[in-house]
Structures are given as structure tokens and as C-alpha cells.
CSV table of C-alpha atoms in Angstrom, one decimal:
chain,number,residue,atom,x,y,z
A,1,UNK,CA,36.8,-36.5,5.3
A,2,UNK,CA,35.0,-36.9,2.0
A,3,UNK,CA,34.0,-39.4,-0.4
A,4,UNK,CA,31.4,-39.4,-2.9
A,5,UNK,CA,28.6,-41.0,-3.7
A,6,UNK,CA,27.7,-42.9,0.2
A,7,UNK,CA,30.9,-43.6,1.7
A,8,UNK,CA,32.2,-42.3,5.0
A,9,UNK,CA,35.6,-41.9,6.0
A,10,UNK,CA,37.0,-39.9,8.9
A,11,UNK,CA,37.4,-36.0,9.5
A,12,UNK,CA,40.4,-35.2,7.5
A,13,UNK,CA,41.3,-35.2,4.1
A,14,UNK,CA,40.3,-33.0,1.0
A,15,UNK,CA,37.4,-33.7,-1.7
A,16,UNK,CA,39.2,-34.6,-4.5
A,17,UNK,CA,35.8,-33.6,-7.0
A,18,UNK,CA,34.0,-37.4,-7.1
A,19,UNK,CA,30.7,-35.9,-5.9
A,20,UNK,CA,30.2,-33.0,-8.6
A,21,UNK,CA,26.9,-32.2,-9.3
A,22,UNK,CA,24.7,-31.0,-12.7
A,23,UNK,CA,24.6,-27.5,-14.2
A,24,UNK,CA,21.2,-26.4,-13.1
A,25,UNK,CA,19.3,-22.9,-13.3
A,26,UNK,CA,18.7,-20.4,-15.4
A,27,UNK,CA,22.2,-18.2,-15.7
A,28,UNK,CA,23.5,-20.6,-13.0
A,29,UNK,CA,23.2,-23.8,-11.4
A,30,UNK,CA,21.8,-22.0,-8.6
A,31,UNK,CA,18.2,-22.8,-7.0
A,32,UNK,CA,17.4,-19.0,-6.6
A,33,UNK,CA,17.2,-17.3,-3.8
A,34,UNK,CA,19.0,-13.8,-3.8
A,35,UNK,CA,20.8,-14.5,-0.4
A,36,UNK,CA,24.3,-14.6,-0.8
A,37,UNK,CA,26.8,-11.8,-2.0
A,38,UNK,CA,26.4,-13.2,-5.8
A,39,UNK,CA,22.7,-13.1,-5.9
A,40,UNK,CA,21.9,-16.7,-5.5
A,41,UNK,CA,20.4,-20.0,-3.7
A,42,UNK,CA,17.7,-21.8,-3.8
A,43,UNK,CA,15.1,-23.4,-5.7
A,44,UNK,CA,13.7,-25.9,-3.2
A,45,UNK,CA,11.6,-28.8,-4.2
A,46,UNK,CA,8.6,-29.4,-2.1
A,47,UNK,CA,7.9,-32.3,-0.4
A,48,UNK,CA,4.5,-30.4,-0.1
A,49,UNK,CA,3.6,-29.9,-3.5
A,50,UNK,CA,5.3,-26.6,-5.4
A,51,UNK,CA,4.6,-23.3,-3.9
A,52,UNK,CA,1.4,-21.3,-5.2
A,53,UNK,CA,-0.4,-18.6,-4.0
A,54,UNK,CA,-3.6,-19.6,-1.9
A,55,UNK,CA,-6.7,-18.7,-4.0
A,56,UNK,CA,-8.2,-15.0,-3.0
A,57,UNK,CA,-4.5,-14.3,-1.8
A,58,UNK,CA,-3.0,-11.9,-5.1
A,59,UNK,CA,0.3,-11.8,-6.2
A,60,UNK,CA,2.2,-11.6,-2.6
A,61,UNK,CA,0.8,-14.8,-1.5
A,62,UNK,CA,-1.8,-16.3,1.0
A,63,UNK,CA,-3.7,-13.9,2.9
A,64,UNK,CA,-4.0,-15.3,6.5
A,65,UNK,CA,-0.4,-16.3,8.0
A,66,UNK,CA,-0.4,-17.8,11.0
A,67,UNK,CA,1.5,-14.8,13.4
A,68,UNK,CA,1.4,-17.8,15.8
A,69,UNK,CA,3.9,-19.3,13.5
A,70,UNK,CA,5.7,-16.4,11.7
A,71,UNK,CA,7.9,-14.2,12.8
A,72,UNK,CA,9.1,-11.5,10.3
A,73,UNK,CA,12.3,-9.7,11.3
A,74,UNK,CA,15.5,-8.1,10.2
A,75,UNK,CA,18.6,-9.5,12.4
A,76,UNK,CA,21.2,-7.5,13.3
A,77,UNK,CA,23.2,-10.3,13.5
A,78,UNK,CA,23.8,-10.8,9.3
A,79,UNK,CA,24.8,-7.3,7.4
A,80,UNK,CA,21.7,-6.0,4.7
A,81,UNK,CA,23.4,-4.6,1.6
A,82,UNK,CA,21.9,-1.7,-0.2
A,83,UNK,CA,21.3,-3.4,-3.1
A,84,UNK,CA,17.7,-4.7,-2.5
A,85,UNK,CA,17.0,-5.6,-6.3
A,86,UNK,CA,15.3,-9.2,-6.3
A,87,UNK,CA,17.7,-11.7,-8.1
A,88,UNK,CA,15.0,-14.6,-8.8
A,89,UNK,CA,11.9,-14.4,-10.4
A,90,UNK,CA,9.4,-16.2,-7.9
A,91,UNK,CA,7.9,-17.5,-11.1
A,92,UNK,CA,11.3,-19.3,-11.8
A,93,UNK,CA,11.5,-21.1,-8.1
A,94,UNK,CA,7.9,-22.2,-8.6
A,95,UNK,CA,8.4,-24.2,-11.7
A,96,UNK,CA,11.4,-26.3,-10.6
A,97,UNK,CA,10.3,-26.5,-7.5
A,98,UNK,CA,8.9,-30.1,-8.0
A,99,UNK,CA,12.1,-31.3,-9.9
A,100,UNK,CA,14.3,-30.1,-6.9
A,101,UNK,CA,12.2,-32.4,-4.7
A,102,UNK,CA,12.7,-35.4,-7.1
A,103,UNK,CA,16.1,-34.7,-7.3
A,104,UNK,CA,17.4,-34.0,-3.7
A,105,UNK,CA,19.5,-37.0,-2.2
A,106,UNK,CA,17.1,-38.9,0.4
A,107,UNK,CA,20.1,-41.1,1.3
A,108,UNK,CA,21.5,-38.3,3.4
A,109,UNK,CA,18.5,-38.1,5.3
A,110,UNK,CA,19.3,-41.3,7.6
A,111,UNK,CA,22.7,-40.1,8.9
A,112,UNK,CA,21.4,-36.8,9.5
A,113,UNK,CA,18.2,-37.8,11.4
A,114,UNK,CA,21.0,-39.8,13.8
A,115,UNK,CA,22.3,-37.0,14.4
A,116,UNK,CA,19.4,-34.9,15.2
A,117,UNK,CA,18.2,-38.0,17.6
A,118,UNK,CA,20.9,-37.4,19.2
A,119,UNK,CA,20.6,-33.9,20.3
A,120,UNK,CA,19.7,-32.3,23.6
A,121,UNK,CA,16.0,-31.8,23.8
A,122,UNK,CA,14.9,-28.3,23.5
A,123,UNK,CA,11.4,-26.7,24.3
A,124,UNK,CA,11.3,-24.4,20.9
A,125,UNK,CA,12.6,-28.0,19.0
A,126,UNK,CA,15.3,-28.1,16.5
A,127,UNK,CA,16.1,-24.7,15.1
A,128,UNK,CA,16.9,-24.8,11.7
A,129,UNK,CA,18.6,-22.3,9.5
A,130,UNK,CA,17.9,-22.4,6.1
A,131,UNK,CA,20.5,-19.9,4.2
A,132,UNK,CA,19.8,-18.5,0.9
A,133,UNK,CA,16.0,-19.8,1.4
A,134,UNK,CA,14.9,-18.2,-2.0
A,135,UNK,CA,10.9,-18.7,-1.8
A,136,UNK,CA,11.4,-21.4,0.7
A,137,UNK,CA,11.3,-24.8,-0.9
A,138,UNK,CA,14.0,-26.4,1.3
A,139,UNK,CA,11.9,-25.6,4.1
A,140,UNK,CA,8.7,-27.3,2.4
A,141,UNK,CA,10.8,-30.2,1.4
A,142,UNK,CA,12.5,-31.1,4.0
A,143,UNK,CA,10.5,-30.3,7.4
A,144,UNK,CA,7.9,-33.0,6.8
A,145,UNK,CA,10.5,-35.3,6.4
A,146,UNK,CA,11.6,-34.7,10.0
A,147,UNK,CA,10.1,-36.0,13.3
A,148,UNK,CA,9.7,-33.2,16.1
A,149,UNK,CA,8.7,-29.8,16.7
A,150,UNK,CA,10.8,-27.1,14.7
A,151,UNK,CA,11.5,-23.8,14.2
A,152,UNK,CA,13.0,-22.2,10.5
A,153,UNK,CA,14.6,-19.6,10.4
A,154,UNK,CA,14.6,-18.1,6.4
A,155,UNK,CA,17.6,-16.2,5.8
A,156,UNK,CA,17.7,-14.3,2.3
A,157,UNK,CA,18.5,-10.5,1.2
A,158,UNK,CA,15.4,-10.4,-1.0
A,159,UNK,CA,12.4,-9.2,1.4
A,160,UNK,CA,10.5,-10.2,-1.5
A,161,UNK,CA,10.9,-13.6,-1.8
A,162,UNK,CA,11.2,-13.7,2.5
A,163,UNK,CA,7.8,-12.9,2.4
A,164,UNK,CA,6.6,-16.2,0.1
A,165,UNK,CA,8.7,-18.2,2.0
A,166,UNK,CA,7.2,-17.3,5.6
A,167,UNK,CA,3.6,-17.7,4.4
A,168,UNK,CA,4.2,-20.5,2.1
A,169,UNK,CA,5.9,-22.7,4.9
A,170,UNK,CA,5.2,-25.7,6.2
A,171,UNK,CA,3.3,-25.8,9.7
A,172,UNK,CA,3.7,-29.5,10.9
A,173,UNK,CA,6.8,-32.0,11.1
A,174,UNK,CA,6.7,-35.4,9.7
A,175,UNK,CA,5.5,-36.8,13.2
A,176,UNK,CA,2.7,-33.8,13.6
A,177,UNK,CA,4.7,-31.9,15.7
A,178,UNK,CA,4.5,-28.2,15.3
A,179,UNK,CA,7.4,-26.0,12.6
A,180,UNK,CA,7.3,-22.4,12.9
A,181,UNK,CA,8.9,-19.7,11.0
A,182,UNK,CA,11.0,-16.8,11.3
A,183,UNK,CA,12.6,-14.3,8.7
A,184,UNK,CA,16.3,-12.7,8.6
A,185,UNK,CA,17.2,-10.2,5.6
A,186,UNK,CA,21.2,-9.7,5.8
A,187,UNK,CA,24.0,-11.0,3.2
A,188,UNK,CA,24.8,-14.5,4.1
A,189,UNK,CA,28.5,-14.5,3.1
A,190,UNK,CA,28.7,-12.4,6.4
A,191,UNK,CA,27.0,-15.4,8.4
A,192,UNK,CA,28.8,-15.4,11.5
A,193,UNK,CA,28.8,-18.3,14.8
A,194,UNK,CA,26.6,-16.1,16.9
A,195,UNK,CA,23.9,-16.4,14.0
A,196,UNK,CA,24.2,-19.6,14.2
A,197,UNK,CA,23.8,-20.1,17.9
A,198,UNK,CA,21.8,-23.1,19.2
A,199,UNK,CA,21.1,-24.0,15.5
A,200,UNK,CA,20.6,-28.1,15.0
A,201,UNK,CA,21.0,-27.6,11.3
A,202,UNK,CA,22.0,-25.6,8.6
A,203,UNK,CA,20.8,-26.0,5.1
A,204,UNK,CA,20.9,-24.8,1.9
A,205,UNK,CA,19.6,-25.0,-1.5
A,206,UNK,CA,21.6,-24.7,-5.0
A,207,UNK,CA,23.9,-22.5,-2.8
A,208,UNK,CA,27.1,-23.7,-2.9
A,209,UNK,CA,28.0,-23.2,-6.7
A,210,UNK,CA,27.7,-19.4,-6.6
A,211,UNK,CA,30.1,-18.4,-3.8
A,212,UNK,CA,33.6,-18.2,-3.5
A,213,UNK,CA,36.3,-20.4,-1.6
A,214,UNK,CA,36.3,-17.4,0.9
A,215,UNK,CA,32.7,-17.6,1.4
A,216,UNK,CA,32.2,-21.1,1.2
A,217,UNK,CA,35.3,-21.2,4.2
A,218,UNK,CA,33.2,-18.5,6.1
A,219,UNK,CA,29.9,-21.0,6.1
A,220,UNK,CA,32.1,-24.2,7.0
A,221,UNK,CA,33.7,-22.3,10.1
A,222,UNK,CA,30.7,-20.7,11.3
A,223,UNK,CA,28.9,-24.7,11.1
A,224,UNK,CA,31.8,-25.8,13.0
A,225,UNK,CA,31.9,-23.0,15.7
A,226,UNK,CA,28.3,-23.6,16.1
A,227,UNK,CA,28.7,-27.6,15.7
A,228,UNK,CA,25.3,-28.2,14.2
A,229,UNK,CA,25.7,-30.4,11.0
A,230,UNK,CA,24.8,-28.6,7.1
A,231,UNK,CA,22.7,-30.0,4.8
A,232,UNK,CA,23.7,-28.5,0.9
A,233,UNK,CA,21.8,-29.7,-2.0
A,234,UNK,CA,21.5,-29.2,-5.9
A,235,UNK,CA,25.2,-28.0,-6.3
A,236,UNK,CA,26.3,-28.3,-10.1
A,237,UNK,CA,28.5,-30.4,-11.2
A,238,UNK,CA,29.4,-29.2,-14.5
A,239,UNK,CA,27.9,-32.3,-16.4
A,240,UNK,CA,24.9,-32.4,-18.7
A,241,UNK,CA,23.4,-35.2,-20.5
A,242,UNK,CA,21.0,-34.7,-23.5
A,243,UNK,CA,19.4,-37.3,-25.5
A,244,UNK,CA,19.7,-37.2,-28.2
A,245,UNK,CA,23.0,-35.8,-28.6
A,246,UNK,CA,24.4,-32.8,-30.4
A,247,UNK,CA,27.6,-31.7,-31.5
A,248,UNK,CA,27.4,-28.8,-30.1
A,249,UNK,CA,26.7,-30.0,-26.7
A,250,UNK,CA,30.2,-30.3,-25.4
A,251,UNK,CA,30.9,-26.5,-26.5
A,252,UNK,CA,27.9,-25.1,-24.8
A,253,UNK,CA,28.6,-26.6,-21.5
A,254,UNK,CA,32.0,-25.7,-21.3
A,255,UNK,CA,31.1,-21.9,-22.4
A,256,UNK,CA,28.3,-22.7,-19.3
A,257,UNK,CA,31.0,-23.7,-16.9
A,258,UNK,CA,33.2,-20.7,-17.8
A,259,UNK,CA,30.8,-18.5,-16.8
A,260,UNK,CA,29.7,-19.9,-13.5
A,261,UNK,CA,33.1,-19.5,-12.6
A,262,UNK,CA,33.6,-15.7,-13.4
A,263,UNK,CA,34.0,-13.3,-10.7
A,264,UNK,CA,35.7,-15.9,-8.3
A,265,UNK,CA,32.8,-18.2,-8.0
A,266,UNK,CA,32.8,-21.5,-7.6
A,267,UNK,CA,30.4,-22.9,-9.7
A,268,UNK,CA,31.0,-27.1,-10.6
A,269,UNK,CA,34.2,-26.9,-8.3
A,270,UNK,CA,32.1,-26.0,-5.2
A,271,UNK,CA,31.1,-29.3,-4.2
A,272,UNK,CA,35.0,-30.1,-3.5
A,273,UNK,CA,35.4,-26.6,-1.8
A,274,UNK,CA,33.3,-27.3,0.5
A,275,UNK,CA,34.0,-30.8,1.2
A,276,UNK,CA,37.4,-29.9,2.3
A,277,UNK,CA,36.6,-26.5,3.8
A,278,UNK,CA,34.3,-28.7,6.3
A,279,UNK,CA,36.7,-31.2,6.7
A,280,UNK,CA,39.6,-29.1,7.3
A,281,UNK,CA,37.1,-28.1,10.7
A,282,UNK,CA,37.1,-31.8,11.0
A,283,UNK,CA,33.5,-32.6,10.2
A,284,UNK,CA,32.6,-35.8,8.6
A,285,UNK,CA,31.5,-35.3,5.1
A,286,UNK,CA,29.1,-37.0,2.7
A,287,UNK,CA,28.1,-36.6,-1.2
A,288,UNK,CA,25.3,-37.8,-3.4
A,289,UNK,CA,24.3,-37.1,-6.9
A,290,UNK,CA,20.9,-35.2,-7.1
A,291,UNK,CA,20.1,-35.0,-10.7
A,292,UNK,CA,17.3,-33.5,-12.4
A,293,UNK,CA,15.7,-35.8,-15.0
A,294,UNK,CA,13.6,-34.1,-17.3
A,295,UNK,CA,11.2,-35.5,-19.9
A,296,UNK,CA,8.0,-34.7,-22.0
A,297,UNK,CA,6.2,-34.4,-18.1
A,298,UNK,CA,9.0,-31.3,-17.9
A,299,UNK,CA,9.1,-29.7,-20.8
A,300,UNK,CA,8.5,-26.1,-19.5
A,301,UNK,CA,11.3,-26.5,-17.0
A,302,UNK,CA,13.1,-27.6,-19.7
A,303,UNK,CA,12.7,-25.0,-22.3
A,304,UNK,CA,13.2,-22.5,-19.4
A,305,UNK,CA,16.6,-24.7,-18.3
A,306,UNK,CA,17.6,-23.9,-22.0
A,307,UNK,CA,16.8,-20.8,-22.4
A,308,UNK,CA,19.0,-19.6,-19.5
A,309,UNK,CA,21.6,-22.6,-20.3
A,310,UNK,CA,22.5,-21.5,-24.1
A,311,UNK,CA,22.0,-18.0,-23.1
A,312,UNK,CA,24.9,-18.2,-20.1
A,313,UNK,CA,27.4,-19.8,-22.6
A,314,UNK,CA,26.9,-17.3,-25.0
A,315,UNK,CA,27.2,-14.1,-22.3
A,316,UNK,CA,30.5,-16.3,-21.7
A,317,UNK,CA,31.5,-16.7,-25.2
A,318,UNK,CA,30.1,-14.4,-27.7
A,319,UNK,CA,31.4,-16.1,-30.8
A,320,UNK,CA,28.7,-18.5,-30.2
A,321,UNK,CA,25.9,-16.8,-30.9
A,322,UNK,CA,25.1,-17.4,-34.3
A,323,UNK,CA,25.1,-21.3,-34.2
A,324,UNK,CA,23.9,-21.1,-30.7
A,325,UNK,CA,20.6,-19.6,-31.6
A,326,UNK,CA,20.3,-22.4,-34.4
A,327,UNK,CA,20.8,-25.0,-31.4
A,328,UNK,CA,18.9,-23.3,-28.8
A,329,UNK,CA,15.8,-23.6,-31.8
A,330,UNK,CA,16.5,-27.2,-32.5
A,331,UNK,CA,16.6,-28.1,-28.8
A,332,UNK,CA,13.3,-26.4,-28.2
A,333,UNK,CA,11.2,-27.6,-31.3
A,334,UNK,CA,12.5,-31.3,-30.1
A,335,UNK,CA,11.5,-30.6,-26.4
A,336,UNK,CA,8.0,-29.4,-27.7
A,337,UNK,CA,7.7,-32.2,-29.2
A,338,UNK,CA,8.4,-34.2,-26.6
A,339,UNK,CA,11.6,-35.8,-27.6
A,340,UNK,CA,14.1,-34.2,-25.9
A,341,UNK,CA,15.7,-35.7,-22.4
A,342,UNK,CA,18.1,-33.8,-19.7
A,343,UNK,CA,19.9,-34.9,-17.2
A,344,UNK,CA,21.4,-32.0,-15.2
A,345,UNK,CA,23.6,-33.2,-12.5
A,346,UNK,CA,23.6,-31.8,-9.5
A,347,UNK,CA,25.3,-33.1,-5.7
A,348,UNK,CA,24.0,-32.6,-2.3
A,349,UNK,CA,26.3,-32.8,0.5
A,350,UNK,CA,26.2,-33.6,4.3
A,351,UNK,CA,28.8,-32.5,6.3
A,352,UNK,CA,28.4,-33.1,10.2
A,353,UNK,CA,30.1,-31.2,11.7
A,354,UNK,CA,31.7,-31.9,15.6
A,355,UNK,CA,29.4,-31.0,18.0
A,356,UNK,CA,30.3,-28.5,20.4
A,357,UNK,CA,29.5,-29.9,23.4
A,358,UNK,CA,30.8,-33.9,22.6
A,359,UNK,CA,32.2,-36.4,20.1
A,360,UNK,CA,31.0,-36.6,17.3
């Protein structure tokens, strides 16, 4: 079952919407990987420091990757679409890349590392899926935080933003133990169990809010089948708070909400949808608020975060142009001047799903 904000209850019962996180990326909540069906995921934070090419290394990252510790491949096991178009500008990822780190939920890290601890010992380590990987901040966030060896696999239908995740990722664990890499390019709304086999973890960032309850059922069941426990962070939540205020504030983030919904996605509901899609498998299920809180230090995440904000609300609702422009100006002259501060609320969620083998 769920319930927001730290409580645990048992396998069983629906979300009823507690643990919605923040509006959050440009067009989207989403972090920004193009691997789902929409075009979405991730936008990592780092743990590591942002992602940035290695000096000498040109536009497509570092030069030297470690083929000791990368492995580039296209499964056969998750279906490629034709479309190949990138969806996310790597330039996008990089810049709130440190905000997603500041903003993930560390409180979910305790129960999950339980569970890990708990695990049969491999000799590869924990294998860890990381769906919709976008440039690979989950990965650089999250695998230093973890004791043992480990081995990512980056899933995403972008080949070009595979390629900055596998030589941008991390090589050691929070213990010193070795992470390697692999690479899968295939539509994740097709995940199936056998993907998924002898995973330890699934994770995913800014994910949730841009598929549908069918796709969103597809990843729960396939967690389940598999019994390794999902990690989901920096879902919107359909909230933003801007000080100081405006009266058109309320306008634009409904128009914003409206249009992460269109075409069947989930957008701020998708926190709930997934809560009781896992729980309906009978996994134990978690939420915490992950909010970004920008200030002066963030103002070109911020004017970036507007930009793409206003502009979504007006796509949605046309009539708003003309006075959105006018706010859209005023928003940005106050955040260059540094007296503008957002909170975008976002929720991660762990759901830990039964294992396999055992009880929970």
C-alpha cells in the first residue's frame, strides 16, 4: 500500500494523490531522457558533480571510455522505434542536473539499501536498470550512494544521449567497489520481465509523469514479475510556488497541467498511478516530496524552467498568449535580478516490490 510523505502500510490499497510532486521541465515535468513512447525521462542530478564533457573530448563527450566498463549494445529484448529524433537537448539535462541531486528524496535510500542487503550475492554485483536514463544522471547520483560492486544498464531510445550516459558514468560504488555500464536502445513502454531478469533495481528519473496508466501498469508488472524493488524520482506534482506571487500564477499552472495530461499522459496524477499499479502487484510503496528550490544561485535553470513553463500553458491554451508574454517578461527581469524564488514540487517513490524467490 501507499502513503505519502514516510509512512508504510501494507501491500494493498490505492494512492489516493498525498505524495504529488512539482511541475518540473521544460514542456514537461519530465527529467529528459527520450526513452519512453512520449519522448521523455530523465534529468538526473549528480551526486558526482553535473555531467560535462572531459576537456580535449568535443561535443560527444570524453575521449577514453573504459571498454572494461562499457558495454554498448542494442537489446533485442525492448522494441527500437523508427523514430530516432533526440527529444532532450543534452544541454537541457546538464543544467538541472545539480538541482535533481538536491532535490531527490534521500529518505528512500535507507529502506532500499535493506533491501539490497538483503539480496543473494552475485559475482557481476547488483544489476541495476535505469529506464529512461536520458544523459545518465540517476546513474551518477545514485551509484555512489550504494555499497558494492554494480553493473547499470542505461536504457533509452535516443543513441545520442546513450552515448553521454555510458562515458559520463560513474566507475566506483560508494564502498569503492567497482560499477560498470552497459547500453540498451528500445522503447521502454515495451519493457517486458525477461528484461528485467536478475535485476536488483529498477530506477527512473522524471519518468513517471509522461506515460500513460497502461504504460505505467506495464512497468509495475514487469518490477513485480521480476521482484526487484523501483526507485522513481522527480514526478510532478502539479504545484508550483513563486515568491513573490502573481495573479496570474494560478492560470498558468493549470494551463501547464492541462497539457501534461494531453494524449493520455499522466502528468501530476502519475505519482498515484503508480502507487496503486504497484500495489495492486502487492509491493509495498513509499512517497517523498523532491522539490526543486530555486534562487539567485539558479537563475539560469530558472529562466530556462520558465521559458518552457509559460510556453506549455500557452501551447495548452492559446488565449493566453498576450498577457502570458507580459508575465513570462516580468518573471524573467525579477529572476535576473535575483528576486525571484521557485519551488517546483516534484515526488519520488519507492515501491518494493515482493521478491520472487521469498517474503518480502
Amino acid at each position: 500500500m501507499f502513503l505519502a510523505g514516510g509512512a508504510w502500510s501494507s501491500a494493498g490499497s490505492a494512492a489516493d494523490g498525498r505524495g504529488r510532486s512539482p511541475a518540473g521541465a521544460l514542456g514537461h515535468g519530465g527529467e529528459g531522457s527520450s526513452a519512453d513512447t512520449h519522448g521523455d525521462a530523465d534529468a538526473h542530478s549528480d551526486g558526482n558533480g553535473p555531467w560535462a564533457p572531459a576537456a580535449g573530448a568535443g561535443r560527444h563527450g570524453r575521449t577514453g571510455v573504459d571498454r572494461g566498463t562499457v558495454r554498448l549494445r542494442e537489446a533485442a529484448s525492448v522494441s527500437v522505434r523508427s523514430d530516432d529524433s533526440p527529444r532532450y537537448a543534452p544541454e537541457w539535462l546538464r543544467l538541472r542536473e545539480p538541482a535533481d541531486a538536491a532535490a531527490r528524496a534521500r529518505d528512500l535510500l535507507d529502506p532500499l539499501r535493506i533491501r539490497l542487503a538483503n539480496l543473494p550475492g552475485r559475482a557481476d554485483g547488483l544489476v541495476v536498470h535505469d529506464v529512461g536514463c536520458g544523459t545518465g544522471s540517476m546513474g551518477r547520483w545514485l551509484a555512489p550512494l550504494l555499497d558494492g560492486a554494480q553493473h547499470w544498464v542505461l536504457h533509452d531510445r535516443d543513441p545520442y544521449l546513450l552515448h553521454f550516459a555510458a562515458v559520463a558514468a560513474p566507475r566506483t560504488a560508494a564502498d569503492g567497489s567497482r560499477v560498470t555500464v552497459e547500453t540498451r536502445r528500445g522503447d521502454l513502454a515495451r519493457l517486458t520481465p525477461d528484461a528485467l531478469a536478475g535485476a536488483a533495481l529498477v530506477t527512473a528519473s522524471a519518468l513517471l509523469d509522461v506515460l500513460t496508466t497502461e504504460e505505467v501498469g506495464t512497468l509495475a508488472a514487469a518490477c513485480a514479475a521480476a521482484g526487484c524493488p523501483a526507485l522513481l524520482t522527480l514526478s510532478v506534482a502539479g504545484r508550483v510556488d513563486l515568491t513573490p506571487a502573481h495573479p496570474l500564477d494560478a492560470e498558468i499552472t493549470e494551463a501547464f497541467n492541462a497539457h501534461q495530461r494531453r494524449t493520455g499522459m499522466l502528468g501530476p496524477d502519475a505519482v498515484d498511478a503508480a502507487a496503486e499499479a504497484f500495489a495492486g502487484h502487492g509491493a509495498t510503496v513509499r512517497a517523498h516530496p523532491s522539490p526543486w528550490r530555486l534562487g539567485p544561485d539558479e537563475a539560469e535553470l530558472t529562466a530556462q524552467w520558465l521559458r518552457g513553463w509559460v510556453g506549455a500553458a500557452v501551447e495548452q491554451r492559446p488565449e493566453l498568449r498576450e498577457r502570458a508574454d507580459r508575465y513570462l517578461d516580468e518573471r524573467l527581469a525579477a529572476c535576473a535580478a535575483g528576486e525571484l524564488r521557485v519551488v517546483v514540487h516534484h515526488t519520488d517513490l519507492l515501491a518494493l516490490c515482493r521478491p520472487t524467490g521469498g517474503t518480502p
